[in-house]
Amino acid sequence: MNDEVLEHLKDGIRKFRSEIYPPQAERFQRVMSEPQRPHALIITCADSRLHPDLLTQAEPGDIFVTRNIGNMVPQYGEMLGGVSAVLEFAVTAMQVEHIAVCGHSECGAMKALVDPETAEGMPTVKAWLTNAHAALAEAKKIQQWRRERGEAEGDLLNLVIEQNVLLQMRHVRTHPSVAMALESGRITISGWVYDIAAGTVAICEDNDEQFHPVTL
Ligand SMILES: [Zn+2]
């Protein structure tokens, strides 16, 4: 059977081997000759349109990345698994100095929070989304406050995307390795919202709950 998808992937590997790798061979050999020491951990969504290396212009060895549906981090003690282990390893073994939680525009996971029918037939996804339920409640609360003040309530999906990033930043802090590193001033945490179509990123730093665009 001719597997077109695999062949397409192999074409990519061939292009990498023939055009991308040769001029950078020395760099790859250098970074592999010593233990990795990435400066930052980026927790982002699995969305195929989001390229964290491209976005941050990272080179091999610069960033440690973990991705999942909706850029979520279960609170410590709940669903201990891949994300929790990555956090602990990045902070304790690799001593990253920064943790960024990066959400994005048109996130399918956030859409499923707003409209649970889109997650019908996917019980595992539904269970995973419970890690962000509080963000939906917070976004609806913000809309209600705005309505009461006679202001425009704003787009629910965009509010959920922002509130989810803030919520996951709080979850990150519940992990003991992170809490200890924060106490000793060894790491900082930020939350990002990446608008993929516009190519812009807004960031909230430390305990600020406001997102500020990264300007040129
Ligand atoms: Zn997403």
mmCIF file of C-alpha atoms and ligand atoms in Angstrom:
data_model
loop_
_atom_site.group_PDB
_atom_site.id
_atom_site.type_symbol
_atom_site.label_atom_id
_atom_site.label_comp_id
_atom_site.label_asym_id
_atom_site.label_seq_id
_atom_site.Cartn_x
_atom_site.Cartn_y
_atom_site.Cartn_z
ATOM 1 C CA MET A 1 0.000 0.000 0.000
ATOM 2 C CA ASN A 2 1.309 3.417 -0.914
ATOM 3 C CA ASP A 3 1.191 5.534 2.191
ATOM 4 C CA GLU A 4 1.007 9.068 0.846
ATOM 5 C CA VAL A 5 1.113 10.741 4.212
ATOM 6 C CA LEU A 6 4.228 8.873 5.289
ATOM 7 C CA GLU A 7 5.853 9.592 1.933
ATOM 8 C CA HIS A 8 5.129 13.289 2.401
ATOM 9 C CA LEU A 9 6.789 13.126 5.818
ATOM 10 C CA LYS A 10 9.770 11.321 4.301
ATOM 11 C CA ASP A 11 10.058 14.066 1.666
ATOM 12 C CA GLY A 12 10.361 16.519 4.528
ATOM 13 C CA ILE A 13 13.120 14.438 6.118
ATOM 14 C CA ARG A 14 14.938 14.261 2.768
ATOM 15 C CA LYS A 15 14.749 18.036 2.411
ATOM 16 C CA PHE A 16 16.016 18.422 5.983
ATOM 17 C CA ARG A 17 18.929 16.046 5.304
ATOM 18 C CA SER A 18 19.922 17.594 1.997
ATOM 19 C CA GLU A 19 19.296 21.320 2.593
ATOM 20 C CA ILE A 20 18.804 22.166 6.266
ATOM 21 C CA TYR A 21 21.179 19.868 8.146
ATOM 22 C CA PRO A 22 24.450 20.200 6.160
ATOM 23 C CA PRO A 23 25.078 23.929 6.786
ATOM 24 C CA GLN A 24 24.178 23.442 10.479
ATOM 25 C CA ALA A 25 25.849 20.081 11.091
ATOM 26 C CA GLU A 26 28.450 21.564 13.390
ATOM 27 C CA ARG A 27 25.788 23.217 15.540
ATOM 28 C CA PHE A 28 23.834 19.954 15.925
ATOM 29 C CA GLN A 29 27.022 18.066 16.813
ATOM 30 C CA ARG A 30 28.013 20.726 19.336
ATOM 31 C CA VAL A 31 24.653 20.748 21.163
ATOM 32 C CA MET A 32 24.632 16.947 21.284
ATOM 33 C CA SER A 33 28.158 16.739 22.686
ATOM 34 C CA GLU A 34 27.058 18.258 26.004
ATOM 35 C CA PRO A 35 24.023 17.973 28.299
ATOM 36 C CA GLN A 36 21.091 20.124 27.243
ATOM 37 C CA ARG A 37 20.587 23.359 29.179
ATOM 38 C CA PRO A 38 17.505 25.046 27.741
ATOM 39 C CA HIS A 39 16.715 28.408 29.340
ATOM 40 C CA ALA A 40 12.956 28.101 29.122
ATOM 41 C CA LEU A 41 10.090 25.632 29.289
ATOM 42 C CA ILE A 42 7.211 26.402 26.953
ATOM 43 C CA ILE A 43 3.872 24.744 27.636
ATOM 44 C CA THR A 44 1.681 25.115 24.599
ATOM 45 C CA CYS A 45 -1.127 23.603 22.569
ATOM 46 C CA ALA A 46 -0.755 20.633 20.227
ATOM 47 C CA ASP A 47 -2.428 22.648 17.444
ATOM 48 C CA SER A 48 -0.595 21.897 14.191
ATOM 49 C CA ARG A 49 -0.619 25.550 13.156
ATOM 50 C CA LEU A 50 1.435 26.631 16.129
ATOM 51 C CA HIS A 51 5.222 26.390 15.816
ATOM 52 C CA PRO A 52 6.894 27.425 19.063
ATOM 53 C CA ASP A 53 10.419 27.168 17.610
ATOM 54 C CA LEU A 54 9.471 29.361 14.679
ATOM 55 C CA LEU A 55 7.602 31.834 16.868
ATOM 56 C CA THR A 56 10.490 32.335 19.291
ATOM 57 C CA GLN A 57 13.187 31.808 16.665
ATOM 58 C CA ALA A 58 14.688 29.179 18.954
ATOM 59 C CA GLU A 59 17.752 27.183 18.002
ATOM 60 C CA PRO A 60 18.340 23.534 18.964
ATOM 61 C CA GLY A 61 18.907 23.417 22.717
ATOM 62 C CA ASP A 62 17.178 26.747 23.472
ATOM 63 C CA ILE A 63 13.710 25.721 24.617
ATOM 64 C CA PHE A 64 12.179 22.692 26.291
ATOM 65 C CA VAL A 65 8.641 22.235 24.997
ATOM 66 C CA THR A 66 5.625 20.270 26.122
ATOM 67 C CA ARG A 67 2.427 20.351 24.150
ATOM 68 C CA ASN A 68 -1.067 19.095 24.767
ATOM 69 C CA ILE A 69 -4.623 19.914 23.862
ATOM 70 C CA GLY A 70 -5.351 23.370 25.268
ATOM 71 C CA ASN A 71 -1.893 24.056 26.793
ATOM 72 C CA MET A 72 -3.035 22.753 30.165
ATOM 73 C CA VAL A 73 -1.241 21.863 33.361
ATOM 74 C CA PRO A 74 -3.254 19.797 35.824
ATOM 75 C CA GLN A 75 -2.958 21.123 39.372
ATOM 76 C CA TYR A 76 -0.404 19.216 41.415
ATOM 77 C CA GLY A 77 -1.949 16.037 42.788
ATOM 78 C CA GLU A 78 -4.543 15.779 40.016
ATOM 79 C CA MET A 79 -3.794 13.674 36.929
ATOM 80 C CA LEU A 80 -0.080 13.302 37.709
ATOM 81 C CA GLY A 81 1.384 12.381 34.361
ATOM 82 C CA GLY A 82 3.275 13.712 31.385
ATOM 83 C CA VAL A 83 2.890 17.433 32.021
ATOM 84 C CA SER A 84 3.689 17.145 35.729
ATOM 85 C CA ALA A 85 6.808 15.096 35.008
ATOM 86 C CA VAL A 86 7.995 17.572 32.362
ATOM 87 C CA LEU A 87 7.570 20.466 34.817
ATOM 88 C CA GLU A 88 9.502 18.692 37.543
ATOM 89 C CA PHE A 89 12.267 17.604 35.182
ATOM 90 C CA ALA A 90 12.607 21.031 33.531
ATOM 91 C CA VAL A 91 12.774 22.879 36.837
ATOM 92 C CA THR A 92 14.785 20.398 38.889
ATOM 93 C CA ALA A 93 17.126 18.688 36.438
ATOM 94 C CA MET A 94 17.527 21.294 33.707
ATOM 95 C CA GLN A 95 17.059 24.327 35.919
ATOM 96 C CA VAL A 96 15.102 26.345 33.376
ATOM 97 C CA GLU A 97 14.873 30.002 34.320
ATOM 98 C CA HIS A 98 11.511 30.706 32.764
ATOM 99 C CA ILE A 99 8.197 28.908 32.214
ATOM 100 C CA ALA A 100 5.811 30.228 29.566
ATOM 101 C CA VAL A 101 2.239 29.016 29.098
ATOM 102 C CA CYS A 102 1.257 29.762 25.510
ATOM 103 C CA GLY A 103 -2.373 29.713 24.375
ATOM 104 C CA HIS A 104 -3.528 30.688 20.906
ATOM 105 C CA SER A 105 -6.326 32.066 18.751
ATOM 106 C CA GLU A 106 -9.086 29.727 17.522
ATOM 107 C CA CYS A 107 -8.010 26.995 19.947
ATOM 108 C CA GLY A 108 -10.136 23.893 19.377
ATOM 109 C CA ALA A 109 -9.865 22.874 23.026
ATOM 110 C CA MET A 110 -11.205 26.241 24.162
ATOM 111 C CA LYS A 111 -13.983 25.994 21.572
ATOM 112 C CA ALA A 112 -14.908 22.623 23.064
ATOM 113 C CA LEU A 113 -15.112 24.244 26.496
ATOM 114 C CA VAL A 114 -17.483 26.897 25.177
ATOM 115 C CA ASP A 115 -19.440 24.385 23.091
ATOM 116 C CA PRO A 116 -19.108 20.901 24.660
ATOM 117 C CA GLU A 117 -20.930 19.292 21.721
ATOM 118 C CA THR A 118 -17.731 19.584 19.674
ATOM 119 C CA ALA A 119 -16.115 17.081 22.070
ATOM 120 C CA GLU A 120 -18.968 14.549 21.716
ATOM 121 C CA GLY A 121 -17.703 10.961 21.402
ATOM 122 C CA MET A 122 -14.333 11.869 22.937
ATOM 123 C CA PRO A 123 -14.628 10.997 26.618
ATOM 124 C CA THR A 124 -10.871 11.316 27.223
ATOM 125 C CA VAL A 125 -10.793 14.812 25.728
ATOM 126 C CA LYS A 126 -13.811 15.759 27.830
ATOM 127 C CA ALA A 127 -12.062 14.561 30.986
ATOM 128 C CA TRP A 128 -8.895 16.471 30.060
ATOM 129 C CA LEU A 129 -10.925 19.672 29.535
ATOM 130 C CA THR A 130 -11.948 19.661 33.199
ATOM 131 C CA ASN A 131 -8.489 21.180 33.802
ATOM 132 C CA ALA A 132 -9.835 24.371 32.221
ATOM 133 C CA HIS A 133 -13.426 24.500 33.490
ATOM 134 C CA ALA A 134 -12.613 27.308 35.917
ATOM 135 C CA ALA A 135 -11.436 29.448 32.982
ATOM 136 C CA LEU A 136 -14.856 29.207 31.332
ATOM 137 C CA ALA A 137 -16.559 30.226 34.563
ATOM 138 C CA GLU A 138 -14.166 33.168 34.952
ATOM 139 C CA ALA A 139 -14.711 34.314 31.358
ATOM 140 C CA LYS A 140 -18.495 34.252 31.818
ATOM 141 C CA LYS A 141 -18.102 36.227 35.057
ATOM 142 C CA ILE A 142 -16.103 38.898 33.223
ATOM 143 C CA GLN A 143 -18.831 39.136 30.573
ATOM 144 C CA GLN A 144 -21.447 39.546 33.285
ATOM 145 C CA TRP A 145 -19.476 42.342 35.004
ATOM 146 C CA ARG A 146 -19.115 44.133 31.700
ATOM 147 C CA ARG A 147 -22.836 43.787 30.929
ATOM 148 C CA GLU A 148 -23.705 45.186 34.336
ATOM 149 C CA ARG A 149 -21.492 48.193 33.633
ATOM 150 C CA GLY A 150 -23.047 48.663 30.202
ATOM 151 C CA GLU A 151 -19.767 47.757 28.478
ATOM 152 C CA ALA A 152 -19.321 45.500 25.461
ATOM 153 C CA GLU A 153 -19.026 41.982 26.886
ATOM 154 C CA GLY A 154 -16.296 40.841 24.473
ATOM 155 C CA ASP A 155 -15.904 37.589 22.609
ATOM 156 C CA LEU A 156 -16.388 34.592 24.907
ATOM 157 C CA LEU A 157 -13.848 32.382 23.099
ATOM 158 C CA ASN A 158 -11.100 35.000 23.295
ATOM 159 C CA LEU A 159 -11.849 35.592 26.975
ATOM 160 C CA VAL A 160 -11.691 31.843 27.664
ATOM 161 C CA ILE A 161 -8.348 31.591 25.823
ATOM 162 C CA GLU A 162 -6.902 34.351 28.049
ATOM 163 C CA GLN A 163 -8.440 33.071 31.274
ATOM 164 C CA ASN A 164 -7.190 29.553 30.521
ATOM 165 C CA VAL A 165 -3.620 30.823 30.196
ATOM 166 C CA LEU A 166 -3.949 32.643 33.546
ATOM 167 C CA LEU A 167 -5.488 29.546 35.153
ATOM 168 C CA GLN A 168 -2.744 27.249 33.876
ATOM 169 C CA MET A 169 -0.110 29.690 35.195
ATOM 170 C CA ARG A 170 -1.745 29.294 38.621
ATOM 171 C CA HIS A 171 -1.724 25.508 38.209
ATOM 172 C CA VAL A 172 1.999 25.602 37.335
ATOM 173 C CA ARG A 173 2.675 27.299 40.693
ATOM 174 C CA THR A 174 0.979 24.436 42.603
ATOM 175 C CA HIS A 175 3.778 22.034 41.652
ATOM 176 C CA PRO A 176 6.289 21.724 44.510
ATOM 177 C CA SER A 177 9.376 21.974 42.273
ATOM 178 C CA VAL A 178 8.048 25.227 40.799
ATOM 179 C CA ALA A 179 6.954 26.617 44.162
ATOM 180 C CA MET A 180 10.444 26.036 45.559
ATOM 181 C CA ALA A 181 12.157 27.610 42.549
ATOM 182 C CA LEU A 182 9.808 30.604 42.734
ATOM 183 C CA GLU A 183 10.546 31.050 46.429
ATOM 184 C CA SER A 184 14.267 31.168 45.789
ATOM 185 C CA GLY A 185 13.754 33.576 42.861
ATOM 186 C CA ARG A 186 15.246 31.088 40.432
ATOM 187 C CA ILE A 187 12.420 31.165 37.871
ATOM 188 C CA THR A 188 9.783 33.466 36.443
ATOM 189 C CA ILE A 189 6.487 32.576 34.777
ATOM 190 C CA SER A 190 4.636 34.244 31.930
ATOM 191 C CA GLY A 191 1.419 33.642 29.999
ATOM 192 C CA TRP A 192 1.136 34.200 26.272
ATOM 193 C CA VAL A 193 -1.730 34.484 23.817
ATOM 194 C CA TYR A 194 -0.543 33.960 20.270
ATOM 195 C CA ASP A 195 -2.767 35.200 17.444
ATOM 196 C CA ILE A 196 -1.607 32.865 14.702
ATOM 197 C CA ALA A 197 -3.295 34.614 11.763
ATOM 198 C CA ALA A 198 -2.048 38.058 12.822
ATOM 199 C CA GLY A 199 1.404 36.878 13.908
ATOM 200 C CA THR A 200 1.154 38.750 17.209
ATOM 201 C CA VAL A 201 1.739 37.705 20.810
ATOM 202 C CA ALA A 202 0.400 39.310 23.984
ATOM 203 C CA ILE A 203 2.116 38.414 27.247
ATOM 204 C CA CYS A 204 1.272 38.738 30.918
ATOM 205 C CA GLU A 205 4.264 38.581 33.194
ATOM 206 C CA ASP A 206 4.528 37.307 36.754
ATOM 207 C CA ASN A 207 1.524 38.296 38.822
ATOM 208 C CA ASP A 208 0.098 40.768 36.329
ATOM 209 C CA GLU A 209 -3.264 39.595 34.980
ATOM 210 C CA GLN A 210 -3.100 41.899 31.944
ATOM 211 C CA PHE A 211 -1.815 40.822 28.546
ATOM 212 C CA HIS A 212 0.464 43.316 26.827
ATOM 213 C CA PRO A 213 1.377 42.989 23.139
ATOM 214 C CA VAL A 214 5.006 42.327 22.311
ATOM 215 C CA THR A 215 5.822 45.372 20.227
ATOM 216 C CA LEU A 216 8.482 45.651 17.563
HETATM 217 ZN ZN ZN B 1 -5.245 24.862 20.817
#
